[in-house]
């Protein structure tokens, strides 16, 4: 698995909209996100079609493909951030020039619906992509320090490092009111104990499952899976989707589960009931309520990168990648 060059001071990052349009963001929010990335020493540019906004708050396949190809082919661009998630990045997969991307490996970062695009690129091009903040995520004020720290650790530093829990988390509509947030104490939890090292694959569970039966899903053999889901999920749907993913995986060495949103009604009792059904999860490390997914803040994770897990001292170590 090839490793894209890490970002450094002065590098240009391109913001593209392979899912929903930047038009759904406020102008103030756009400028705030841009300013925060510039404070990291990065130069921010935008794809030509990011402001196109159709009936489903997106743009045509042709326009999104053009911006994706332009970002990868532009030698000045060192990293690519997605505007936000949505529902339709998988529409792009048959039309991507994967040979172009192979010849120009670079950082691609986003989460949620971007799971389909990122995993497809990793599978077809054999280089690491990243599950982490969107461009829009940098609008957030509260909890931004944690998000930015692990964004930098993963995308701007060469050294291995330990993933650590945030001090607090939130499931509120922060983008509507940045000043009045509701926070809760973070606690990562262990379902089953163990230690292992392996290649990390995953993302938004229902989106990843869209790739089943296609040429765009990574080879999920002896890997460590990480999964999360959004406000549309309920325990029964998560159970079905997890079962489907486990059935296409040729053995897994560990499972990491992101924190659920409250509206999902996923209680600890429900989650344990779901996990108890699968014998393969009883003898590998399984950790849940981790800081990734659709609550805030989120860490950045490498799709196709290497992670070590040790539940004895609660260590999650990302190796140099």
PDB file of C-alpha atoms in Angstrom, residues 7 159 184 205 278 292 306:
ATOM      1  CA  UNK A   7       1.163  17.857   3.947  1.00  0.00           C
ATOM      2  CA  UNK A 159       5.824   9.678  13.277  1.00  0.00           C
ATOM      3  CA  UNK A 184     -20.782  14.970  27.624  1.00  0.00           C
ATOM      4  CA  UNK A 205     -21.123   1.231   7.432  1.00  0.00           C
ATOM      5  CA  UNK A 278     -21.211 -13.169  16.091  1.00  0.00           C
ATOM      6  CA  UNK A 292     -15.176   8.963  14.809  1.00  0.00           C
ATOM      7  CA  UNK A 306      -1.632   0.130   9.807  1.00  0.00           C
TER       8      UNK A 306
END
